[in-house]
Short mmCIF file of N, CA, C and O in Angstrom, two decimals:
data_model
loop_
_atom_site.label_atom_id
_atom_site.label_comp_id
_atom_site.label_asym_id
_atom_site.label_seq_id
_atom_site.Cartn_x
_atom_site.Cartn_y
_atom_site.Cartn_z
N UNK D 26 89.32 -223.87 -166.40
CA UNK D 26 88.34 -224.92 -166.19
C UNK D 26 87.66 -225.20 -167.53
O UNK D 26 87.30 -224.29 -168.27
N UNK D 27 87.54 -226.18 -167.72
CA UNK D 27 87.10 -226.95 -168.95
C UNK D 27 85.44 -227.19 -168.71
O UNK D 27 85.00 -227.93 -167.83
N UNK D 28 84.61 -226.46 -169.63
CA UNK D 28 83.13 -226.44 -169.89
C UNK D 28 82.28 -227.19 -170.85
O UNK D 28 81.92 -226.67 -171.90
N UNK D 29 81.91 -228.53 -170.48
CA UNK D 29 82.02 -229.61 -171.17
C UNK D 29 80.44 -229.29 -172.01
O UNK D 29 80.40 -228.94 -173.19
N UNK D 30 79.36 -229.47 -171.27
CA UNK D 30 78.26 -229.01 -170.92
C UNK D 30 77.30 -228.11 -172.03
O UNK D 30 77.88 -227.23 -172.66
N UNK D 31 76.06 -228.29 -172.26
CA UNK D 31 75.27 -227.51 -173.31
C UNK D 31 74.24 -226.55 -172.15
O UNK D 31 73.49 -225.63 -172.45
N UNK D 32 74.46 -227.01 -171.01
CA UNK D 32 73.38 -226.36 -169.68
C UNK D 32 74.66 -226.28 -168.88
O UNK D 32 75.41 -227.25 -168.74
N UNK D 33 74.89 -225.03 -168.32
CA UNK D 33 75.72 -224.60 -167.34
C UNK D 33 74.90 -224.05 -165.99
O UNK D 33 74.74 -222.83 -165.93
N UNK D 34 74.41 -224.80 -164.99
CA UNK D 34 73.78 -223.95 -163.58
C UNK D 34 74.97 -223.18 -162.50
O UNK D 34 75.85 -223.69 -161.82
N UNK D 35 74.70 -222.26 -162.61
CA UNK D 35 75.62 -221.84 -161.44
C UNK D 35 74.61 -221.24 -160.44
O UNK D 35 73.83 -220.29 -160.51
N UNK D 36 74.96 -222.29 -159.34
CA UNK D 36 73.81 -222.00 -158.27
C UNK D 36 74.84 -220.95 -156.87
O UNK D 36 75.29 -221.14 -155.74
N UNK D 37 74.80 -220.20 -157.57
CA UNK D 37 75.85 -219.60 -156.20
C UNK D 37 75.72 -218.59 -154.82
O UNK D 37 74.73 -219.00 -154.23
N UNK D 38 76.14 -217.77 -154.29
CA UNK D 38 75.97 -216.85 -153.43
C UNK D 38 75.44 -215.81 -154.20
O UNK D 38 74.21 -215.78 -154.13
N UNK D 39 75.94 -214.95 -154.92
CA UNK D 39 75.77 -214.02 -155.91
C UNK D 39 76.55 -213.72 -156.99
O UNK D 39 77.55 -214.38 -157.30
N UNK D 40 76.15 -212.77 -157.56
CA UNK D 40 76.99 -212.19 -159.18
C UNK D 40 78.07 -212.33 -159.21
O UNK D 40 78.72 -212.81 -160.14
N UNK D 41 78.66 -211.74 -157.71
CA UNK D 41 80.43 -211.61 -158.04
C UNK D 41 80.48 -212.93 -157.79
O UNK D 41 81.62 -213.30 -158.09
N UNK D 42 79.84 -213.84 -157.40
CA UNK D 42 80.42 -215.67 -158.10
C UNK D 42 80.21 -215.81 -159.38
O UNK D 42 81.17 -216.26 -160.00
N UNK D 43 79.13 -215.53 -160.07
CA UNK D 43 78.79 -215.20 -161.11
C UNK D 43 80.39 -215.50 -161.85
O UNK D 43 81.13 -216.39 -162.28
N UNK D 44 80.25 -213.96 -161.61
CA UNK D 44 81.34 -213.01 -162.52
C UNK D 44 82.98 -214.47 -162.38
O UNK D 44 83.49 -214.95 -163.39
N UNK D 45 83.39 -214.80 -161.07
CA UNK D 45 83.99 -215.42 -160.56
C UNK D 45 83.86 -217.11 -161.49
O UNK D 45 84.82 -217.63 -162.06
N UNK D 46 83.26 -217.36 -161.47
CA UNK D 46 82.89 -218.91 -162.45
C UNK D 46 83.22 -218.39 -163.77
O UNK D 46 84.15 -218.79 -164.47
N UNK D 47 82.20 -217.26 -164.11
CA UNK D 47 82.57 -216.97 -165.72
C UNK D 47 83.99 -217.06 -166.53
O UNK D 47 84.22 -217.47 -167.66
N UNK D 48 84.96 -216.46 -165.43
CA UNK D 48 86.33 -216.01 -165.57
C UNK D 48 86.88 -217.53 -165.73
O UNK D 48 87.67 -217.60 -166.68
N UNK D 49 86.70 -218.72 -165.09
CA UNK D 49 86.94 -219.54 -164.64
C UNK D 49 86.68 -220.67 -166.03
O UNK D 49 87.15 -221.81 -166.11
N UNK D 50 85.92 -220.06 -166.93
CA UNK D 50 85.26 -221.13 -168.04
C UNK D 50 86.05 -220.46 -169.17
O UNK D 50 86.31 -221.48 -169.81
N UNK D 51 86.53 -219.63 -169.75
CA UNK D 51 87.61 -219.25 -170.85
C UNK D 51 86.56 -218.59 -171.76
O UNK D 51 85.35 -218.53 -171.51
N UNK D 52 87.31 -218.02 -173.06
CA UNK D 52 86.67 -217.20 -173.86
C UNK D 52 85.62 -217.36 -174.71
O UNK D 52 85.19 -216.58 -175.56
N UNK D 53 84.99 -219.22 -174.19
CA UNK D 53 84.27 -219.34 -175.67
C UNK D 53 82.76 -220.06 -175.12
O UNK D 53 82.85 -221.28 -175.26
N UNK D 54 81.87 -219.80 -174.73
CA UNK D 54 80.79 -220.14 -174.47
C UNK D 54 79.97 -220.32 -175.34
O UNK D 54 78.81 -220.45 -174.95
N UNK D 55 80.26 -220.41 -177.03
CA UNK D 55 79.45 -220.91 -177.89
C UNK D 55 78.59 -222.53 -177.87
O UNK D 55 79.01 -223.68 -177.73
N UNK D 56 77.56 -222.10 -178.03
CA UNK D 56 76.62 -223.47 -177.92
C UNK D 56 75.95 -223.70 -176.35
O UNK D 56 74.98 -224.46 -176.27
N UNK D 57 76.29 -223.25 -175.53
CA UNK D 57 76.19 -223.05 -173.87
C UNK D 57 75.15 -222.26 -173.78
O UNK D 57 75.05 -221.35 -174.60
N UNK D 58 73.92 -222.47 -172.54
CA UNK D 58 73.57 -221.83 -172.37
C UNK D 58 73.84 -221.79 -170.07
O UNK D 58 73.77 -222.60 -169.15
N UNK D 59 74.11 -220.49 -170.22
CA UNK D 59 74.77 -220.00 -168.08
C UNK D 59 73.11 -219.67 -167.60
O UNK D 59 72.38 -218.76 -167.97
N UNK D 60 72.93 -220.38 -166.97
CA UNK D 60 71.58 -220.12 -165.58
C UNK D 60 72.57 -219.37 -164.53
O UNK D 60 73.73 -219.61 -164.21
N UNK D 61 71.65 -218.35 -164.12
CA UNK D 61 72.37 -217.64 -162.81
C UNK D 61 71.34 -217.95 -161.71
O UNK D 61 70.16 -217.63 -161.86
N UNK D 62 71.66 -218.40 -160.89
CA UNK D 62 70.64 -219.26 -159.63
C UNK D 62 71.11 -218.54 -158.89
O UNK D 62 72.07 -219.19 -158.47
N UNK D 63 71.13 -217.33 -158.26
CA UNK D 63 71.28 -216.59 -157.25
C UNK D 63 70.50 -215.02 -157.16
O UNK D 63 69.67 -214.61 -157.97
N UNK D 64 71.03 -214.23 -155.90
CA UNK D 64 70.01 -213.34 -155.66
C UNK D 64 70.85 -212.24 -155.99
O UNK D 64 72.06 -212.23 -155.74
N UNK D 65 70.12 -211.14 -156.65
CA UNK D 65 70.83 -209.58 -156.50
C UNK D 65 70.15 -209.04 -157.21
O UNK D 65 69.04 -209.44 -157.55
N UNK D 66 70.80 -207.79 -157.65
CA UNK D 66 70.04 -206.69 -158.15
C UNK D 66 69.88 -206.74 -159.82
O UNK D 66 70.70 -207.32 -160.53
N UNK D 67 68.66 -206.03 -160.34
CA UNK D 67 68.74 -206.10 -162.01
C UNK D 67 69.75 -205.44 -162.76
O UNK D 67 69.72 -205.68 -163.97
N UNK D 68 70.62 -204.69 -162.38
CA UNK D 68 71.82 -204.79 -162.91
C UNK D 68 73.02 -205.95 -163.13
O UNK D 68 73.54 -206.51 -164.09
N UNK D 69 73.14 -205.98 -161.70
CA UNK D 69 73.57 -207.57 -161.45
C UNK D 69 73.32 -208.61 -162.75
O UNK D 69 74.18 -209.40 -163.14
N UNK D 70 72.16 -208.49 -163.26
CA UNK D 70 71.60 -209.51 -163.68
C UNK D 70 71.81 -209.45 -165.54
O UNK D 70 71.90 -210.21 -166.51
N UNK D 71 71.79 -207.87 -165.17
CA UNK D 71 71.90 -207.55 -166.68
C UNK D 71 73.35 -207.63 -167.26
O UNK D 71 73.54 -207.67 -168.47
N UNK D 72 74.57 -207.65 -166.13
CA UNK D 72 75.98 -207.48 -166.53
C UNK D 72 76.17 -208.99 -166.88
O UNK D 72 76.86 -209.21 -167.87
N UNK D 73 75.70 -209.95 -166.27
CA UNK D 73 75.69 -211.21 -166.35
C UNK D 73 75.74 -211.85 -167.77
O UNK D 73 76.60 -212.47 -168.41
N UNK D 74 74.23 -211.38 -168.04
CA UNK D 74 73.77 -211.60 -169.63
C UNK D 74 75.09 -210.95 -170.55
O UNK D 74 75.97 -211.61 -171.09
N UNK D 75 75.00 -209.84 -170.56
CA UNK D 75 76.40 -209.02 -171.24
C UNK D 75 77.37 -210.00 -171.44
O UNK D 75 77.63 -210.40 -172.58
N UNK D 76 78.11 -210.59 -170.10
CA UNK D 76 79.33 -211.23 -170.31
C UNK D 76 78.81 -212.40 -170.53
O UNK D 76 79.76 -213.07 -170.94
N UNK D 77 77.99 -212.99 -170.51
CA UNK D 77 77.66 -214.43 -171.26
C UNK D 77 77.79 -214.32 -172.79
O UNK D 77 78.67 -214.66 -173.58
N UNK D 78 76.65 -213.74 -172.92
CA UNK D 78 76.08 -213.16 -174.57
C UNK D 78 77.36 -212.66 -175.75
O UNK D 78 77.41 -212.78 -176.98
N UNK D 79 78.62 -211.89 -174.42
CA UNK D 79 79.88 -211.48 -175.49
C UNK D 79 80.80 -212.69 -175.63
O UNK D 79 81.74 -212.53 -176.40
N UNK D 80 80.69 -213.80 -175.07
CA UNK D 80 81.63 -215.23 -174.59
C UNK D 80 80.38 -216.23 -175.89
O UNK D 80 80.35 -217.46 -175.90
N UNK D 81 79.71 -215.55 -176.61
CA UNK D 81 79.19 -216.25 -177.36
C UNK D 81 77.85 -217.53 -176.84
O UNK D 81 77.29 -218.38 -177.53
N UNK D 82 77.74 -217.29 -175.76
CA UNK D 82 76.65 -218.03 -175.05
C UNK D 82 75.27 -217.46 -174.96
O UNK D 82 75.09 -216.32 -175.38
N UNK D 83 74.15 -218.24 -174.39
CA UNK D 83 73.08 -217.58 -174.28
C UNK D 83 72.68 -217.78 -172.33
O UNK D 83 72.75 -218.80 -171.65
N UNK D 84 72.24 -216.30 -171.91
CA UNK D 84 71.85 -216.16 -171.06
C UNK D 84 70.36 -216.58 -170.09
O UNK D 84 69.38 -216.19 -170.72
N UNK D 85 69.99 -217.18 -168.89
CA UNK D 85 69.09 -216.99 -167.98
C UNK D 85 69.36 -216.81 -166.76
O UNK D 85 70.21 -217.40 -166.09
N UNK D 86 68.59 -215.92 -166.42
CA UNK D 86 68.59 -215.45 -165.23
C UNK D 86 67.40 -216.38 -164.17
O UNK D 86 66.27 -216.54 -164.63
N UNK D 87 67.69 -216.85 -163.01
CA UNK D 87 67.29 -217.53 -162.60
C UNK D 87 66.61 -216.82 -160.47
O UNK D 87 67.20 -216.53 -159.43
N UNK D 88 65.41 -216.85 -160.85
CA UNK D 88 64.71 -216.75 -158.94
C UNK D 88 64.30 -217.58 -158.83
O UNK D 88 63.64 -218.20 -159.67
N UNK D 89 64.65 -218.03 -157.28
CA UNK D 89 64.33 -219.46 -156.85
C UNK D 89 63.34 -219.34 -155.92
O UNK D 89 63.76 -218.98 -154.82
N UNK D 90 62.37 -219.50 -155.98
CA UNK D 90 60.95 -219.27 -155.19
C UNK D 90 60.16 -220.83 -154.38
O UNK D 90 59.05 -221.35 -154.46
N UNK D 91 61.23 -221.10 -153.74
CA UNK D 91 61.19 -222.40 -153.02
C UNK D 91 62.20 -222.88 -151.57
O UNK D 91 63.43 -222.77 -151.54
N UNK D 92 61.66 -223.22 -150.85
CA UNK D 92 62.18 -223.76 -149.82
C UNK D 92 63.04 -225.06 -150.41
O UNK D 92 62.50 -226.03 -150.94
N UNK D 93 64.51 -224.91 -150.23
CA UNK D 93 65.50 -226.08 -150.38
C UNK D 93 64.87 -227.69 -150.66
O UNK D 93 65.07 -228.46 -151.60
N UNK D 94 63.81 -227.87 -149.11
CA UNK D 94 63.14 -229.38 -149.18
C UNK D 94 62.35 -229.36 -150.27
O UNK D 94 61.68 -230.39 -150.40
N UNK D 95 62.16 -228.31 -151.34
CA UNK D 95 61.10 -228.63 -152.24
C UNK D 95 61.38 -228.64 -153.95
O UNK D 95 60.63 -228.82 -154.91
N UNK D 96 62.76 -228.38 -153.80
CA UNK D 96 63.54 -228.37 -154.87
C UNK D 96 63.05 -229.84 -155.90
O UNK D 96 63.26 -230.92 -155.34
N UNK D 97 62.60 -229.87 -156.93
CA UNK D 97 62.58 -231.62 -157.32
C UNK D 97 61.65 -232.11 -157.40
O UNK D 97 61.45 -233.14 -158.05
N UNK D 98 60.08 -230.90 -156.13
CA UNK D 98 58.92 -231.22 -156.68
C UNK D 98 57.41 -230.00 -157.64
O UNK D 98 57.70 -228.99 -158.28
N UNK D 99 56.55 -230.32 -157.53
CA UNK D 99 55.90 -229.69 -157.78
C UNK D 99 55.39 -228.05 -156.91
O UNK D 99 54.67 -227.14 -157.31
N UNK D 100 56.02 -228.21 -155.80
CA UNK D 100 55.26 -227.12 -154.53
C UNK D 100 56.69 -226.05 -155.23
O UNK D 100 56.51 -224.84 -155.02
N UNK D 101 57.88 -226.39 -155.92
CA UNK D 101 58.67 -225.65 -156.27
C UNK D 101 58.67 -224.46 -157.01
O UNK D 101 57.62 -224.57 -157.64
N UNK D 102 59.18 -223.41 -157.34
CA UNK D 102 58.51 -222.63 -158.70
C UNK D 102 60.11 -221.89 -158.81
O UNK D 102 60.74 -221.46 -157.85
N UNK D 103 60.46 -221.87 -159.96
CA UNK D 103 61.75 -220.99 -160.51
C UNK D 103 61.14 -220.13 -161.35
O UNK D 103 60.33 -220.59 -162.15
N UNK D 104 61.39 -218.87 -161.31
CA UNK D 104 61.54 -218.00 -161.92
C UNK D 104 62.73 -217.77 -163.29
O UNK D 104 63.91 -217.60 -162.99
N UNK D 105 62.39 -217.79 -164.47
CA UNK D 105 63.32 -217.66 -165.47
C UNK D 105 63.18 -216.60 -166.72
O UNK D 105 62.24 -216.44 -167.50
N UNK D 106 64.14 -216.10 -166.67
CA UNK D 106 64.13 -214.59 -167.64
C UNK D 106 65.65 -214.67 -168.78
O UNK D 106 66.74 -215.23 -168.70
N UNK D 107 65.13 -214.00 -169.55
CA UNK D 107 66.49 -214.00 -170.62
C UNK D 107 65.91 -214.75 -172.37
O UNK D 107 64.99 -214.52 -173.15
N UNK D 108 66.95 -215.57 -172.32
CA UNK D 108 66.91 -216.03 -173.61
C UNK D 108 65.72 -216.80 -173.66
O UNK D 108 65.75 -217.83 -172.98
N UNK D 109 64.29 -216.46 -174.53
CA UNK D 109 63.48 -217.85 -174.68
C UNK D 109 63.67 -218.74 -175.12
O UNK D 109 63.07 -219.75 -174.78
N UNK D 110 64.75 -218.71 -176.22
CA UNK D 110 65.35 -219.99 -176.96
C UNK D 110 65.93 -220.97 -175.95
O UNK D 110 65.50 -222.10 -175.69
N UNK D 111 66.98 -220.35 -175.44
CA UNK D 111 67.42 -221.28 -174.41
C UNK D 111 66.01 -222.01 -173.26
O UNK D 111 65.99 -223.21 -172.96
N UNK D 112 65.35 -221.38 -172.97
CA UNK D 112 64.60 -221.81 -172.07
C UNK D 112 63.68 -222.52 -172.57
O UNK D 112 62.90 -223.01 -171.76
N UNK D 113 63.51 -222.75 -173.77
CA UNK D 113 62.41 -223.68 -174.36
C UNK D 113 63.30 -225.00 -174.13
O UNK D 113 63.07 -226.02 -173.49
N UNK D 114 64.60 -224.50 -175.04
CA UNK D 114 65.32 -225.96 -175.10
C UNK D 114 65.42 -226.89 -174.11
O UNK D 114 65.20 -228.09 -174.21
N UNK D 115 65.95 -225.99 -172.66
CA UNK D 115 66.07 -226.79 -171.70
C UNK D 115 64.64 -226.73 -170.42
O UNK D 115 64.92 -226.78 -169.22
N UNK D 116 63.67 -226.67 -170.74
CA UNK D 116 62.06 -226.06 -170.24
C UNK D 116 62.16 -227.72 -169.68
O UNK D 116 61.79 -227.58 -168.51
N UNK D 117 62.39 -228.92 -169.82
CA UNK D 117 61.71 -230.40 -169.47
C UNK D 117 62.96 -230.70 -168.48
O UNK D 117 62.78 -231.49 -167.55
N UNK D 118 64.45 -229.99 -168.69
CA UNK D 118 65.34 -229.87 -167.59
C UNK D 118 65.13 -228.97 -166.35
O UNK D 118 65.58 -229.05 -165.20
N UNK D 119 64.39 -228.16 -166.90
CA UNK D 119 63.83 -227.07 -165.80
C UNK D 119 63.02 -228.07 -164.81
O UNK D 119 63.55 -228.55 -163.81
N UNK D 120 61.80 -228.31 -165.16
CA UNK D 120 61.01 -228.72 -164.78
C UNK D 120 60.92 -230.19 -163.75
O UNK D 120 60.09 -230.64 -162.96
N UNK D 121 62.55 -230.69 -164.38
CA UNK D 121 62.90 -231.51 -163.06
C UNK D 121 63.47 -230.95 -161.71
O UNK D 121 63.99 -231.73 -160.91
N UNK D 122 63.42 -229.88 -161.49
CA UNK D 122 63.87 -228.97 -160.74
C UNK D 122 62.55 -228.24 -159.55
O UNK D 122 62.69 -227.79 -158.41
N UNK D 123 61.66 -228.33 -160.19
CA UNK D 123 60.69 -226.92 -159.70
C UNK D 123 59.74 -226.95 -161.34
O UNK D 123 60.07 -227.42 -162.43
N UNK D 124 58.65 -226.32 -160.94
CA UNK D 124 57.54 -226.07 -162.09
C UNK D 124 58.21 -224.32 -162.52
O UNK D 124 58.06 -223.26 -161.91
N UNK D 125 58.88 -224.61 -163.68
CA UNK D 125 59.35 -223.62 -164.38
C UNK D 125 58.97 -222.27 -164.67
O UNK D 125 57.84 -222.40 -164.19
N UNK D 126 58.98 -221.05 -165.06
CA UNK D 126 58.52 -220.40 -165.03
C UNK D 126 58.55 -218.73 -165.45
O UNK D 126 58.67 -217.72 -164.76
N UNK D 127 58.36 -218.98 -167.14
CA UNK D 127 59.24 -217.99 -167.94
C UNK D 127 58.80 -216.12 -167.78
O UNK D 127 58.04 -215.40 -168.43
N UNK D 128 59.39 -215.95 -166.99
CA UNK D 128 58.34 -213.96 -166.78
C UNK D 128 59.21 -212.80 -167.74
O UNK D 128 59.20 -211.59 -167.50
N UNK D 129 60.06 -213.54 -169.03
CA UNK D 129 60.04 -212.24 -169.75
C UNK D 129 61.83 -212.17 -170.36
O UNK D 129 62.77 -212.58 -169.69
N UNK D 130 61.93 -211.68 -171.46
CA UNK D 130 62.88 -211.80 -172.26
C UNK D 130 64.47 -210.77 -171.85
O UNK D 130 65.64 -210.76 -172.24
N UNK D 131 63.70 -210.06 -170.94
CA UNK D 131 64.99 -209.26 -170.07
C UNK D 131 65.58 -209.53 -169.14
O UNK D 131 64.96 -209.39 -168.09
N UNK D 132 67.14 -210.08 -169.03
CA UNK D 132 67.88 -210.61 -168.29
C UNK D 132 67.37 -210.47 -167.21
O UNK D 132 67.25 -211.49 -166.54
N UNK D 133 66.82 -208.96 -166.54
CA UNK D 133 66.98 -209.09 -165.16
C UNK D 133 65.14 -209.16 -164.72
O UNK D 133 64.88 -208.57 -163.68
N UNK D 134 64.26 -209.65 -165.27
CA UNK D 134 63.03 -209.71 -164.99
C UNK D 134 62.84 -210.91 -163.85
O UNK D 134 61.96 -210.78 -162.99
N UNK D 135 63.63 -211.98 -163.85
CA UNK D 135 63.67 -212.71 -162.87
C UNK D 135 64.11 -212.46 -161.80
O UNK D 135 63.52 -213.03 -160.89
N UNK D 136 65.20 -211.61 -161.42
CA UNK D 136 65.87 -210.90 -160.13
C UNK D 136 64.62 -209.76 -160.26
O UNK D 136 64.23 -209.78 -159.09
N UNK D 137 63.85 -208.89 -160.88
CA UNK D 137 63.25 -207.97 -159.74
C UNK D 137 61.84 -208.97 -159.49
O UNK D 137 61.31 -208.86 -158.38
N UNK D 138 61.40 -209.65 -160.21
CA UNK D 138 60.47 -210.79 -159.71
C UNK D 138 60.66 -211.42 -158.41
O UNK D 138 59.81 -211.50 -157.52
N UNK D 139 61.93 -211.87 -158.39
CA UNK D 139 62.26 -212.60 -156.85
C UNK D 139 62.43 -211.42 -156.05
O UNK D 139 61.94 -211.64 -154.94
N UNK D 140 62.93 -210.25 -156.13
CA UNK D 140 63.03 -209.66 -154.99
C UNK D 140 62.01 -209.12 -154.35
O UNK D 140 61.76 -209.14 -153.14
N UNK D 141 61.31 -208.53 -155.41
CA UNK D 141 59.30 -208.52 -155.33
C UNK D 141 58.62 -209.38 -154.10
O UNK D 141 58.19 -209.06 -152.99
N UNK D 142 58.73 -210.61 -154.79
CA UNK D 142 58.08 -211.87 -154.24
C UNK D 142 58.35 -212.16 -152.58
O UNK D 142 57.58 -212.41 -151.66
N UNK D 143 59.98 -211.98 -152.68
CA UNK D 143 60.57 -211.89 -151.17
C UNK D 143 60.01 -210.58 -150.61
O UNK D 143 60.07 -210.51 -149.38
N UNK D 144 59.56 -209.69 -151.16
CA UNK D 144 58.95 -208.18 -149.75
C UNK D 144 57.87 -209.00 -149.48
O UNK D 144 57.37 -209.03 -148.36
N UNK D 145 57.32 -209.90 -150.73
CA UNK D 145 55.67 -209.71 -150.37
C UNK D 145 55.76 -210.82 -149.03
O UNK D 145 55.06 -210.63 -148.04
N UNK D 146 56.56 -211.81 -149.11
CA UNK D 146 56.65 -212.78 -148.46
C UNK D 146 57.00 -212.50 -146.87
O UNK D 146 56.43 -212.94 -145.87
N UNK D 147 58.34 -211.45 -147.02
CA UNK D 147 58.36 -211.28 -145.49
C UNK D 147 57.59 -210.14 -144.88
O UNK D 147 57.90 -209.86 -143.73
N UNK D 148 56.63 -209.43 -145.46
CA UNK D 148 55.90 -208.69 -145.04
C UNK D 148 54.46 -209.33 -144.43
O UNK D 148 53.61 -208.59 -143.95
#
């Protein structure tokens, strides 16, 4: 599959789609930066970054802290962790999405953020 793209979202089930898309884009992710829009664990999150980061790309890790109908407005909030570079660049693409929302330079700070957020929520 041919990766045309300077913003790659992969909004998927989880990692092993992740992992599954990655395989799917070839050896060279230079200039790219991979959003991971799904749920799992901070490992998960951290193997992600790894295989981005060695494919020459830059990594974010992505929690989605919004109900589907709210995607697009302000009541939205994404969670985003990883590269700040990348996330500055694309911060006004974010933000058409959900009110953005950078919690920290370690791949997986956004996955234990969302999973956090989800106890507090269904408790």
């Amino acid at each position: 599959m041919a990766v045309h793209g300077e913003l790659i979202l992969l909004t998927v089930t989880d990692y092993a789609a992740v992992q599954q898309s990655l395989d799917g884009f070839g050896a060279d992710l230079s200039g790219r930066t991979v959003v991971a829009m799904c749920t799992g664990t901070e490992g998960d999150a951290r193997a992600a970054s790894e295989r981005v980061n060695g494919l020459g790309g830059r990594y974010l890790d992505a929690g989605i802290q919004a109900a589907p109908e709210t995607i697009g407005t302000d009541a939205a909030t994404i969670l985003y962790s990883g590269s700040r570079p990348a996330f500055q660049q694309h911060e006004a693409t974010f933000g058409r999405l959900s009110t953005p929302r950078f919690v920290g330079e370690a791949p997986e700070a956004a996955a234990v953020w969302d999973l956090a957020l989800f106890g507090v929520w269904y408790d």
